[in-house]
mmCIF file of C-alpha atoms and ligand atoms in Angstrom:
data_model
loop_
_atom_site.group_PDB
_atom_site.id
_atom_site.type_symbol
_atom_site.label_atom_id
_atom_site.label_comp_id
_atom_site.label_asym_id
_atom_site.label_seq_id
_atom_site.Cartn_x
_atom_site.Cartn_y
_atom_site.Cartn_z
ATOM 1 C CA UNK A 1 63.212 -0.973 -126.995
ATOM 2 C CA UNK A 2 60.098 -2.236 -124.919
ATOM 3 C CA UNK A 3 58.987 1.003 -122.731
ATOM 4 C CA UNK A 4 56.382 -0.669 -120.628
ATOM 5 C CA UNK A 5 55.364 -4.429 -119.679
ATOM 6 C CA UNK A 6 52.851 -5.665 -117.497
ATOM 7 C CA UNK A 7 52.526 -9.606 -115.565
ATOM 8 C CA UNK A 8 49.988 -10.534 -113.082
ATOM 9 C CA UNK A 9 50.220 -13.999 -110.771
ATOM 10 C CA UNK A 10 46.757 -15.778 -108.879
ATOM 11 C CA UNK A 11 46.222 -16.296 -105.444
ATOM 12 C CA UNK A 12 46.521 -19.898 -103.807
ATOM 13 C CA UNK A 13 44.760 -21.721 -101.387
ATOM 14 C CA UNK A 14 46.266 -24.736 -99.445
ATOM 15 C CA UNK A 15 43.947 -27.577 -99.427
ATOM 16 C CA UNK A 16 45.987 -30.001 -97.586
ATOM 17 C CA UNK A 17 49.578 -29.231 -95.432
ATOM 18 C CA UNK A 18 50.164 -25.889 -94.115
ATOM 19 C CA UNK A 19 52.590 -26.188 -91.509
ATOM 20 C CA UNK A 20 53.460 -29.909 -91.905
ATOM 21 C CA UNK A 21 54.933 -28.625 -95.428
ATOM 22 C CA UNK A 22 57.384 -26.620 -93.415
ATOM 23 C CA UNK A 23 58.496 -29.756 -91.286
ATOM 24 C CA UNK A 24 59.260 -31.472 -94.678
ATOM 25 C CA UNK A 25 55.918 -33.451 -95.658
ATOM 26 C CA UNK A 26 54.197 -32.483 -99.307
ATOM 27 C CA UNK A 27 51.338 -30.448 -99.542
ATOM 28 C CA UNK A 28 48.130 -30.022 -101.996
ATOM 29 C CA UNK A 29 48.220 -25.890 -102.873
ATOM 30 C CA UNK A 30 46.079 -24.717 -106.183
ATOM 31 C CA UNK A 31 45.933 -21.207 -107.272
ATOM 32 C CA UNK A 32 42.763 -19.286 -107.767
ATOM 33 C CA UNK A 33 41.921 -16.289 -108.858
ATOM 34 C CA UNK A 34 41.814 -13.622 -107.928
ATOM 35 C CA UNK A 35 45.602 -11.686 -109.346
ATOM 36 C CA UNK A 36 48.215 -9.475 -108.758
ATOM 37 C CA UNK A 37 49.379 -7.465 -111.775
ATOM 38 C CA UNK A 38 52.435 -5.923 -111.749
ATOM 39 C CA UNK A 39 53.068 -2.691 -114.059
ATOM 40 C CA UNK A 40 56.998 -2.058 -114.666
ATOM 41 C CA UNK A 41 58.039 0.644 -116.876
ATOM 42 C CA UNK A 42 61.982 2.845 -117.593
ATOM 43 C CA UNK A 43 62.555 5.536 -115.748
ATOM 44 C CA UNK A 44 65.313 7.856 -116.038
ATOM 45 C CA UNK A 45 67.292 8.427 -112.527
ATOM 46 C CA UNK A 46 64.943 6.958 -109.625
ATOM 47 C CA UNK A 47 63.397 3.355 -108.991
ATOM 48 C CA UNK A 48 59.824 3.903 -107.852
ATOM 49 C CA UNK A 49 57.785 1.256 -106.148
ATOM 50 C CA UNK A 50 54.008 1.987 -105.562
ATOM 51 C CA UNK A 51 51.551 -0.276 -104.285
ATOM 52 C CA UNK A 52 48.348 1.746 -103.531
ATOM 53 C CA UNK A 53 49.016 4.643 -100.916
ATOM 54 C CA UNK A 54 52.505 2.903 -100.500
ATOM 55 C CA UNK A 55 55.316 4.051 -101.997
ATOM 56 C CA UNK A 56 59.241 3.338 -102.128
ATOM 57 C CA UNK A 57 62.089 5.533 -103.712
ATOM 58 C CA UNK A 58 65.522 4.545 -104.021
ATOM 59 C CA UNK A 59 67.918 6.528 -105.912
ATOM 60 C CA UNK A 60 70.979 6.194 -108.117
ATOM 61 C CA UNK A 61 73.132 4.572 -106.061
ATOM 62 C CA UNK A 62 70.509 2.356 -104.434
ATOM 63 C CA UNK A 63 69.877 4.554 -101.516
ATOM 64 C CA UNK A 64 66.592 5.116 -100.046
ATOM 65 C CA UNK A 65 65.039 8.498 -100.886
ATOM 66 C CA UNK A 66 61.198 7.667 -99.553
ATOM 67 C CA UNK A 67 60.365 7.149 -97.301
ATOM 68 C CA UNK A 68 62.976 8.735 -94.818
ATOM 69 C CA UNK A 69 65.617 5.980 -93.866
ATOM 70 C CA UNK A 70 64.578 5.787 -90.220
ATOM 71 C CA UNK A 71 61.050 4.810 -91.756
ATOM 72 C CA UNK A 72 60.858 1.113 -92.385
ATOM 73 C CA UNK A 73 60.285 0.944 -96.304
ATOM 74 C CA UNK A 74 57.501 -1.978 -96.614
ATOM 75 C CA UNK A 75 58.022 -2.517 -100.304
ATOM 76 C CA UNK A 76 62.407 -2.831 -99.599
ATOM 77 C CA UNK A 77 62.208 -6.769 -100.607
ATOM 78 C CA UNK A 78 60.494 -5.827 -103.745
ATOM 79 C CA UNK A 79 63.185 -3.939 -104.566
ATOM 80 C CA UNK A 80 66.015 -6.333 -103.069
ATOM 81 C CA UNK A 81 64.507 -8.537 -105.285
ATOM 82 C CA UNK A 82 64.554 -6.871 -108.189
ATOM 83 C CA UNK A 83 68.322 -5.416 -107.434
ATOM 84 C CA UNK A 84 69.373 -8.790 -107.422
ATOM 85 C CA UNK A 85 67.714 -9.661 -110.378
ATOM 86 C CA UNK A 86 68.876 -6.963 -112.981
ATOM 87 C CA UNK A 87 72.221 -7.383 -111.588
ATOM 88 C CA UNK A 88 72.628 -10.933 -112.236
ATOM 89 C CA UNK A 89 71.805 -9.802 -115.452
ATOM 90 C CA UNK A 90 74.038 -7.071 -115.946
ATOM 91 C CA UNK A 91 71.063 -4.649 -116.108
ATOM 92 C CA UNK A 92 71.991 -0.914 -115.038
ATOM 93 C CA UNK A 93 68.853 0.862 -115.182
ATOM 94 C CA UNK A 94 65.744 2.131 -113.214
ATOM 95 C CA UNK A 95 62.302 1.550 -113.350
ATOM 96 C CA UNK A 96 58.913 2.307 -112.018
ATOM 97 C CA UNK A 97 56.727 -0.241 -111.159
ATOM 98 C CA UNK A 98 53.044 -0.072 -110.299
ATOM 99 C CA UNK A 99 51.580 -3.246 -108.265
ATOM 100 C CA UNK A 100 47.628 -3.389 -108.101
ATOM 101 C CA UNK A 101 47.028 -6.672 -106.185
ATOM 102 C CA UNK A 102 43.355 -8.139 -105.794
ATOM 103 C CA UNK A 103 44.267 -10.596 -103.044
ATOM 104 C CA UNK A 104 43.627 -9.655 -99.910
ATOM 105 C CA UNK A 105 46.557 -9.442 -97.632
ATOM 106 C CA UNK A 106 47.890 -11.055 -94.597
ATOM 107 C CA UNK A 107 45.484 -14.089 -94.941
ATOM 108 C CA UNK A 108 46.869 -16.997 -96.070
ATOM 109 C CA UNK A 109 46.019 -16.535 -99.928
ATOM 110 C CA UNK A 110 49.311 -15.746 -100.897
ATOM 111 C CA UNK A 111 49.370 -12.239 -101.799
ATOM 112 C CA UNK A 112 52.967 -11.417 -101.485
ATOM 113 C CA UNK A 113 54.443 -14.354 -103.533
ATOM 114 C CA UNK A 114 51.555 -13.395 -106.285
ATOM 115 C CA UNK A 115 53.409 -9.836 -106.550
ATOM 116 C CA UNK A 116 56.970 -11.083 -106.234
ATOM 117 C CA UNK A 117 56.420 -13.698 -109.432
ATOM 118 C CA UNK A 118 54.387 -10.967 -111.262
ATOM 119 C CA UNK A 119 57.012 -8.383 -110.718
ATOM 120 C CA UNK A 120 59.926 -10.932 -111.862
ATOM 121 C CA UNK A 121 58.368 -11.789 -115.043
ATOM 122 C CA UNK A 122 57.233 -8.012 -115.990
ATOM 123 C CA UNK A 123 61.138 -7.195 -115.111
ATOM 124 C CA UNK A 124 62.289 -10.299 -117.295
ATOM 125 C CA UNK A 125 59.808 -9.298 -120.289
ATOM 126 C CA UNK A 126 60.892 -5.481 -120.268
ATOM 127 C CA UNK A 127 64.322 -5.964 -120.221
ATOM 128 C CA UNK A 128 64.269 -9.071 -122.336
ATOM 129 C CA UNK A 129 65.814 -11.773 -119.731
ATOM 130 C CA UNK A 130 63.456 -14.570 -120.820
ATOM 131 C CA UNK A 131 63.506 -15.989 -117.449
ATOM 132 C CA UNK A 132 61.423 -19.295 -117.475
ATOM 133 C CA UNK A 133 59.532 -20.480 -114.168
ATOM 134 C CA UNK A 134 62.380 -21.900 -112.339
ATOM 135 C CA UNK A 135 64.320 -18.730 -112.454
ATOM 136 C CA UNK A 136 60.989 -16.575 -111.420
ATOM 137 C CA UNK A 137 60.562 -18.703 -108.665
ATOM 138 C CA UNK A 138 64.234 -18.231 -107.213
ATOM 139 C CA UNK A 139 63.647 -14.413 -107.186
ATOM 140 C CA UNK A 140 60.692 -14.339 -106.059
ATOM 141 C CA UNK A 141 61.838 -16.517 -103.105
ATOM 142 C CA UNK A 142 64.653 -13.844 -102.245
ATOM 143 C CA UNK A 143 61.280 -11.630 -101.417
ATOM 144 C CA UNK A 144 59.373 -14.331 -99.714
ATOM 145 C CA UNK A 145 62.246 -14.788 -97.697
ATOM 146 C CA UNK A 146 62.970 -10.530 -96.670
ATOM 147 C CA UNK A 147 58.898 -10.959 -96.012
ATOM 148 C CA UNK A 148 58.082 -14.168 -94.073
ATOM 149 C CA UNK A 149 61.645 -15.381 -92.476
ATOM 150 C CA UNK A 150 62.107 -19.077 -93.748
ATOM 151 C CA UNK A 151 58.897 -20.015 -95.973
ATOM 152 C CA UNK A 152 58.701 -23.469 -97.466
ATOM 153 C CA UNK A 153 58.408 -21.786 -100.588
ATOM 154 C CA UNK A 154 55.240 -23.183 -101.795
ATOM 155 C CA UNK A 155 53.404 -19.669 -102.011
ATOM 156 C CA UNK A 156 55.954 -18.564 -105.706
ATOM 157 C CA UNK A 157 55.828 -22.076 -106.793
ATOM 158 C CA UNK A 158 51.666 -21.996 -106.630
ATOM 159 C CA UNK A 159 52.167 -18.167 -108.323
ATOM 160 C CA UNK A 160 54.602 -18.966 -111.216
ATOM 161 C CA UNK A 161 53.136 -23.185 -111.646
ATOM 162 C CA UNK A 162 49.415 -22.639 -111.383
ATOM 163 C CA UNK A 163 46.970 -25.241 -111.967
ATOM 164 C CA UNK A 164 47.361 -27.148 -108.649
ATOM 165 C CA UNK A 165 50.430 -29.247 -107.187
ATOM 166 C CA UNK A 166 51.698 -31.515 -104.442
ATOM 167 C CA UNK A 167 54.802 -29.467 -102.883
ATOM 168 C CA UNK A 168 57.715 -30.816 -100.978
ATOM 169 C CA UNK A 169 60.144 -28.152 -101.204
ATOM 170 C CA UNK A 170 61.597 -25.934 -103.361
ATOM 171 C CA UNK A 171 61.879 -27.644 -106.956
ATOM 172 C CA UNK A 172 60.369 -30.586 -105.700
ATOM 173 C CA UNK A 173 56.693 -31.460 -106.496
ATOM 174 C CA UNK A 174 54.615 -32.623 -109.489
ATOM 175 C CA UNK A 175 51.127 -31.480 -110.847
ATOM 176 C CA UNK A 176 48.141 -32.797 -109.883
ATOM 177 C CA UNK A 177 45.581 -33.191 -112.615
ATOM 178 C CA UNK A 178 42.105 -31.597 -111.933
ATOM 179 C CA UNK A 179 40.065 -32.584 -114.093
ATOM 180 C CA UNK A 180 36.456 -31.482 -112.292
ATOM 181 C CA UNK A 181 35.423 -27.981 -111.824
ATOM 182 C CA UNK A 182 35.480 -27.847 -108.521
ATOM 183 C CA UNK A 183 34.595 -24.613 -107.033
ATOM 184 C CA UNK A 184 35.644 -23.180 -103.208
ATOM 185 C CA UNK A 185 34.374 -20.509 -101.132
ATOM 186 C CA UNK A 186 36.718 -18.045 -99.436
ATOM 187 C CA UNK A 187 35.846 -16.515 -95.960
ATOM 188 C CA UNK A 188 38.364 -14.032 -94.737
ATOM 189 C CA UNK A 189 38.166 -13.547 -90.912
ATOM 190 C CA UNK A 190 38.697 -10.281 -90.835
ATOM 191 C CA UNK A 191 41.985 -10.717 -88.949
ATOM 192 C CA UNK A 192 45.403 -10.331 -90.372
ATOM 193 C CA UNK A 193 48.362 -12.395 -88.993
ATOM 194 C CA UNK A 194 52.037 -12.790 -89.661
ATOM 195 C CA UNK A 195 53.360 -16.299 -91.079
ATOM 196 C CA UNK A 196 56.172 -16.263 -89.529
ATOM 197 C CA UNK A 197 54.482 -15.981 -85.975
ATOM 198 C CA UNK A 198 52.536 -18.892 -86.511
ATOM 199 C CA UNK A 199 55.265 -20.784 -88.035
ATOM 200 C CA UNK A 200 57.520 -20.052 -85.531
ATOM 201 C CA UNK A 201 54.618 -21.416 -83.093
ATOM 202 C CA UNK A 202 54.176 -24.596 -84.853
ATOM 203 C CA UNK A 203 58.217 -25.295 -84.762
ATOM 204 C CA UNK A 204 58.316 -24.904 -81.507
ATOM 205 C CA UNK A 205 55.806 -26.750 -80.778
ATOM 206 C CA UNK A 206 57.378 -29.779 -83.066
ATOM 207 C CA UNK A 207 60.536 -29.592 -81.117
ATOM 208 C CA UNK A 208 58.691 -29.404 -77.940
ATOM 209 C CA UNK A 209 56.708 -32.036 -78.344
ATOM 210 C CA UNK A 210 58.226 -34.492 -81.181
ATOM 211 C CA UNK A 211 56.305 -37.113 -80.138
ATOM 212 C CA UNK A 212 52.684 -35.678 -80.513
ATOM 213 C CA UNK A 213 53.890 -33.763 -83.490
ATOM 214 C CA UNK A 214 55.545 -36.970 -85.356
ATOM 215 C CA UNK A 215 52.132 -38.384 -84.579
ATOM 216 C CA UNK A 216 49.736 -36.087 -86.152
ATOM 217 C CA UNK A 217 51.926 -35.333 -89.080
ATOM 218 C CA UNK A 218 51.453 -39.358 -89.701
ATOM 219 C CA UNK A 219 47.381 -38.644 -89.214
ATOM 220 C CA UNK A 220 48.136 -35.750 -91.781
ATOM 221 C CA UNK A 221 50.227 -38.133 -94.426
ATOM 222 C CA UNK A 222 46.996 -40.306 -93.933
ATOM 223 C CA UNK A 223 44.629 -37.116 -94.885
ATOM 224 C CA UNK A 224 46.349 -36.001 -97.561
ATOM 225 C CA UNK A 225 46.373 -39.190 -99.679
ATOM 226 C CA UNK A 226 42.615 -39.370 -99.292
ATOM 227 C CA UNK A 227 41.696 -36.030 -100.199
ATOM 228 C CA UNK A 228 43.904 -35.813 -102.927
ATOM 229 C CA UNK A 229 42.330 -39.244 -104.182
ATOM 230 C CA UNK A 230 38.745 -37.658 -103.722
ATOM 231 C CA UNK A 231 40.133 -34.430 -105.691
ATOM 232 C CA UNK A 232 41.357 -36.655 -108.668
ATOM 233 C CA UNK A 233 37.890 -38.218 -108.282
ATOM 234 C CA UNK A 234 36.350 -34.987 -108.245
ATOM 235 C CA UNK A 235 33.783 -36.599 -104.999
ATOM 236 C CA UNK A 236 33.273 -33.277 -103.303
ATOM 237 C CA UNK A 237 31.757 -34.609 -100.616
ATOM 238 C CA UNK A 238 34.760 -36.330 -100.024
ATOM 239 C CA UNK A 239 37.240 -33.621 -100.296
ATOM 240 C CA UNK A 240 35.161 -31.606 -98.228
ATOM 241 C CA UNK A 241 35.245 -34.861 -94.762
ATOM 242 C CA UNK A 242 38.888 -34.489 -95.004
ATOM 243 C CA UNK A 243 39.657 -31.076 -95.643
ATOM 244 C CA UNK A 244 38.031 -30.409 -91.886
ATOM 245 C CA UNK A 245 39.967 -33.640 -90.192
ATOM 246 C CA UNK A 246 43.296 -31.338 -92.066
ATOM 247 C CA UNK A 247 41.327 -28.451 -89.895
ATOM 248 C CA UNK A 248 41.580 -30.953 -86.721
ATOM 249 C CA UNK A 249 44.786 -31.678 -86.962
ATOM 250 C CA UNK A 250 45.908 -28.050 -87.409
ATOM 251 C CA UNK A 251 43.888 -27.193 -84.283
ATOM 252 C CA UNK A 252 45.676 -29.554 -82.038
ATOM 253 C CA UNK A 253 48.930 -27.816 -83.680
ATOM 254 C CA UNK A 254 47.583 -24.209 -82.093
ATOM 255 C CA UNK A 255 46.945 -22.377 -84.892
ATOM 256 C CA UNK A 256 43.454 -22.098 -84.966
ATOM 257 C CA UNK A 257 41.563 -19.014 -83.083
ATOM 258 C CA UNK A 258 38.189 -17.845 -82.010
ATOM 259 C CA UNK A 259 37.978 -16.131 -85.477
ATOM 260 C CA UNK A 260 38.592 -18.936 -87.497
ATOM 261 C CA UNK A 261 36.272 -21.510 -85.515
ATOM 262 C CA UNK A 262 33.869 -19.171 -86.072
ATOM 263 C CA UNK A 263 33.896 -18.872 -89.678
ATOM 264 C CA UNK A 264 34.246 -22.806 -90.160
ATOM 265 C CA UNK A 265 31.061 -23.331 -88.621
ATOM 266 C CA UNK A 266 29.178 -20.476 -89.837
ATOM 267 C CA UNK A 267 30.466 -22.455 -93.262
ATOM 268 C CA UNK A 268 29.197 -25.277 -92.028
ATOM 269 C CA UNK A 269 25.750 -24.248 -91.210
ATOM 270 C CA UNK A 270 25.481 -22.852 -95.046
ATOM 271 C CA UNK A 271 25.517 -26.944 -95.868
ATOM 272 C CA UNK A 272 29.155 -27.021 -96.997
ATOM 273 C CA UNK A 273 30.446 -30.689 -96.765
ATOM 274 C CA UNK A 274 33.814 -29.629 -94.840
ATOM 275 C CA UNK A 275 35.800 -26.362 -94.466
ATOM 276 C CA UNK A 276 39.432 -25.531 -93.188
ATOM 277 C CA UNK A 277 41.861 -22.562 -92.403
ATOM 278 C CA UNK A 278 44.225 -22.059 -95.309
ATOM 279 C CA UNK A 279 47.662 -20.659 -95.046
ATOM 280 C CA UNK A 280 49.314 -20.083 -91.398
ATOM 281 C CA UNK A 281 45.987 -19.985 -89.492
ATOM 282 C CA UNK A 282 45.351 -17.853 -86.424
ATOM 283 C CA UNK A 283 42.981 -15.551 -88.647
ATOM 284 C CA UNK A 284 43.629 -15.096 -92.283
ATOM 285 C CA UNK A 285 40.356 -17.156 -94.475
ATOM 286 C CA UNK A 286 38.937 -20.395 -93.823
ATOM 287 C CA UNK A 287 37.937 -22.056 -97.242
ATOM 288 C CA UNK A 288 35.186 -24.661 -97.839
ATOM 289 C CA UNK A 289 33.720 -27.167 -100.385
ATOM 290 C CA UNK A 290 30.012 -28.355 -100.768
ATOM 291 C CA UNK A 291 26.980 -28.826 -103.018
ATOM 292 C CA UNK A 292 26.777 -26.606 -105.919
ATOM 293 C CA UNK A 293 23.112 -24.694 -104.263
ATOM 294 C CA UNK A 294 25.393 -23.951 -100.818
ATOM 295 C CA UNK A 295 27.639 -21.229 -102.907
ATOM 296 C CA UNK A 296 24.969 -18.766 -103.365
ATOM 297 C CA UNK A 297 24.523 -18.942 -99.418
ATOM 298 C CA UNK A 298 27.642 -17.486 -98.373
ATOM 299 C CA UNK A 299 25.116 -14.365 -99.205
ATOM 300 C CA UNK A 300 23.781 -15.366 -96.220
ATOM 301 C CA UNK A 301 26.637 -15.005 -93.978
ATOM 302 C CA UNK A 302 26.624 -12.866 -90.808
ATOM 303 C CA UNK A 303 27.172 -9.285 -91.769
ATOM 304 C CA UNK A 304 30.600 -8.679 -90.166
ATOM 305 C CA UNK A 305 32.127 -10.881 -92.793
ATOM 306 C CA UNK A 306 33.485 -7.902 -95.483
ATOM 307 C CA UNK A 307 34.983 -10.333 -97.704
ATOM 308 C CA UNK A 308 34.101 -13.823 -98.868
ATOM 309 C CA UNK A 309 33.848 -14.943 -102.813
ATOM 310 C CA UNK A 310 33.601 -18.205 -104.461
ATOM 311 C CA UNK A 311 36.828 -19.624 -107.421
ATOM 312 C CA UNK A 312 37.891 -22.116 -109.413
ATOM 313 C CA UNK A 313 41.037 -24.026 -108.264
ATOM 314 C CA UNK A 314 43.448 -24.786 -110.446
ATOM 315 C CA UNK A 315 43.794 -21.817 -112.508
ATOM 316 C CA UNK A 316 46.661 -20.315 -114.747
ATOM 317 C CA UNK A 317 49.931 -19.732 -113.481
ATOM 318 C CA UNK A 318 52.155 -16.374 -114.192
ATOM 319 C CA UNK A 319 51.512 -14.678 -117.398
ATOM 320 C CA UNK A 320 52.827 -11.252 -119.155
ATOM 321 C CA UNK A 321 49.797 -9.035 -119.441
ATOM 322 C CA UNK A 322 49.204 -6.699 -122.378
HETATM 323 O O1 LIG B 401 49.572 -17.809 -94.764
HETATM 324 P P1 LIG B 401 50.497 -17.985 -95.903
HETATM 325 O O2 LIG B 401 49.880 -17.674 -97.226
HETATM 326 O O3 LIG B 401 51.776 -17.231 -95.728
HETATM 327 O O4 LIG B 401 50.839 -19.532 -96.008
HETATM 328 C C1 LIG B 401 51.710 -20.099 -95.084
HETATM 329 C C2 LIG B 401 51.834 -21.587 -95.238
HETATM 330 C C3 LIG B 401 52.731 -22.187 -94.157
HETATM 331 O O5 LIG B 401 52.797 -23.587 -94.418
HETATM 332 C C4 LIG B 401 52.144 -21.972 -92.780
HETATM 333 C C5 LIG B 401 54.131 -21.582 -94.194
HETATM 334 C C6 LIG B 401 54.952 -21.984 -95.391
HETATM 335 O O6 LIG B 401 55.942 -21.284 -95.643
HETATM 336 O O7 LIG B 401 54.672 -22.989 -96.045
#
């Protein structure tokens, strides 16, 4: 009997789409590094949840032991999640799980679907479920769902997939081949946000306004086929022109901020060809391609910034860790 398994899921970055993937148009989303591993071993009467200082206890009957019930548990659609799972399954048993997640959270990269794949896989591999993607995706949505209200789903697709995709839904997309190294820098704002604010902003504005919306999610179609042509192409300089008309667009949609503008053009001034928020917008990280000599400037960056890296796109999916 396995004892202990381990999983661990990237990051993602949006390079084309936020917001006009929740209205039903496809967008570009490639994972990067860095991970989320998720730890999962047996335990005997209690499920334990522990994700740095937080922690979640449920006992034997499912009932929350820690924190108190009138405390709102953060890591409950973890466990929902997993519930579901082993019950499907016909699994009776506890476990412990430990997450140690290197995305930053609350910023657009993904973090929570990153831990909700990782955690389905290290459940499948410990009790032996040998749940392929598809199935790790549909749990981890249950999560996404308990965490962000109605997500397009394209965060646990990027997770479990990896490499990079063009997402139109759940179960609906196709890869896209990457066959450049193309490297991105990350610039987190500092500011954490809630999806499902900003989402809720953008849908109102779309049934507000149809019109203007229907219009700019046309400019958008128009965007995304030439950046993803320039990706395939691997012309950077390309990529980079119409990642910042995506940024454009997105601003007329309202969910840009003082914050983000800022970090675009202190990107810009480094020499970057283009930059854009990623993810729901309002704070969260702005992202941005150029010349191979403008990554080692991000050094360079106003001192308030705490964190900012360069990665690879396109990187490896979900995998059981040793
Ligand atoms: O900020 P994130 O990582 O939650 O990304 C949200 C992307 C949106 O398109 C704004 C919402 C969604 O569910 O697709």
């Amino acid at each position: 009997m396995i004892e202990k398994t381990a999983a661990s899921a990237p990051g993602k970055i949006i390079l084309f789409g936020e917001h006009f993937v929740v209205s039903g148009y496809p967008a570009l989303v490639t994972a990067i590094e860095p991970r989320a591993v998720v730890r999962v071993q047996r335990s005997e009467n209690t499920t334990v949840v522990k994700s740095g200082n937080i922690i979640g206890v449920w006992g034997k009957g499912g009932e929350q032991l820690y924190p108190p019930k009138n405390v709102k548990n953060h890591l409950q659609p973890l466990h929902d999640m997993a519930v579901k799972l082993l019950e499907d399954h016909g699994v009776r048993e506890h476990f412990k799980a430990e997450i140690d997640s290197q995305i930053p959270g609350s910023a657009g990269l993904g973090s929570s679907a990153a831990v909700s794949v990782a955690f389905v896989k290290a459940l499948s591999d410990l009790y032996g479920l040998g749940l392929g993607l598809e199935a790790i995706i549909k749990y981890a949505m249950l999560a996404e769902r308990e965490f962000h209200g109605t997500p397009s789903g394209i965060d646990p697709h990027i997770a479990a997939l990896g490499g990079a995709i063009l997402y139109n839904g759940p179960g609906k997309y196709s890869r896209i081949q990457v066959n450049h190294p193309t490297p991105v820098a990350v610039l987190h704002t500092g500011v954490r946000r809630k999806t499902s604010t900003m989402v809720a902003h953008v849908q109102d504005f779309a049934a507000k306004r149809p019109d203007i919306f229907r219009e700019l999610a046309e400019l958008y179609g128009q965007v995304l086929s030439k950046g993803l042509h320039s990706l395939e192409q691997g012309d950077v300089k390309e990529l980079g022109k119409w990642m910042t008309v995506n940024h454009i667009l997105l601003r007329a949609l309202g969910v840009s901020s003082d914050p983000v503008e800022r970090a675009l053009n202190d990107l810009l001034q480094l020499g970057m060809y283009g930059a854009k928020l990623t993810g729901a917008g309002g704070g969260g990280c702005v992202i941005a391609v150029g010349p191979e000599t403008s990554y080692s400037r991000l050094r360079g960056l106003p001192r308030h910034y705490q964190t900012f890296f360069t990665t690879q796109i396109a990187c490896r999916g979900v995998v059981s860790e040793s």
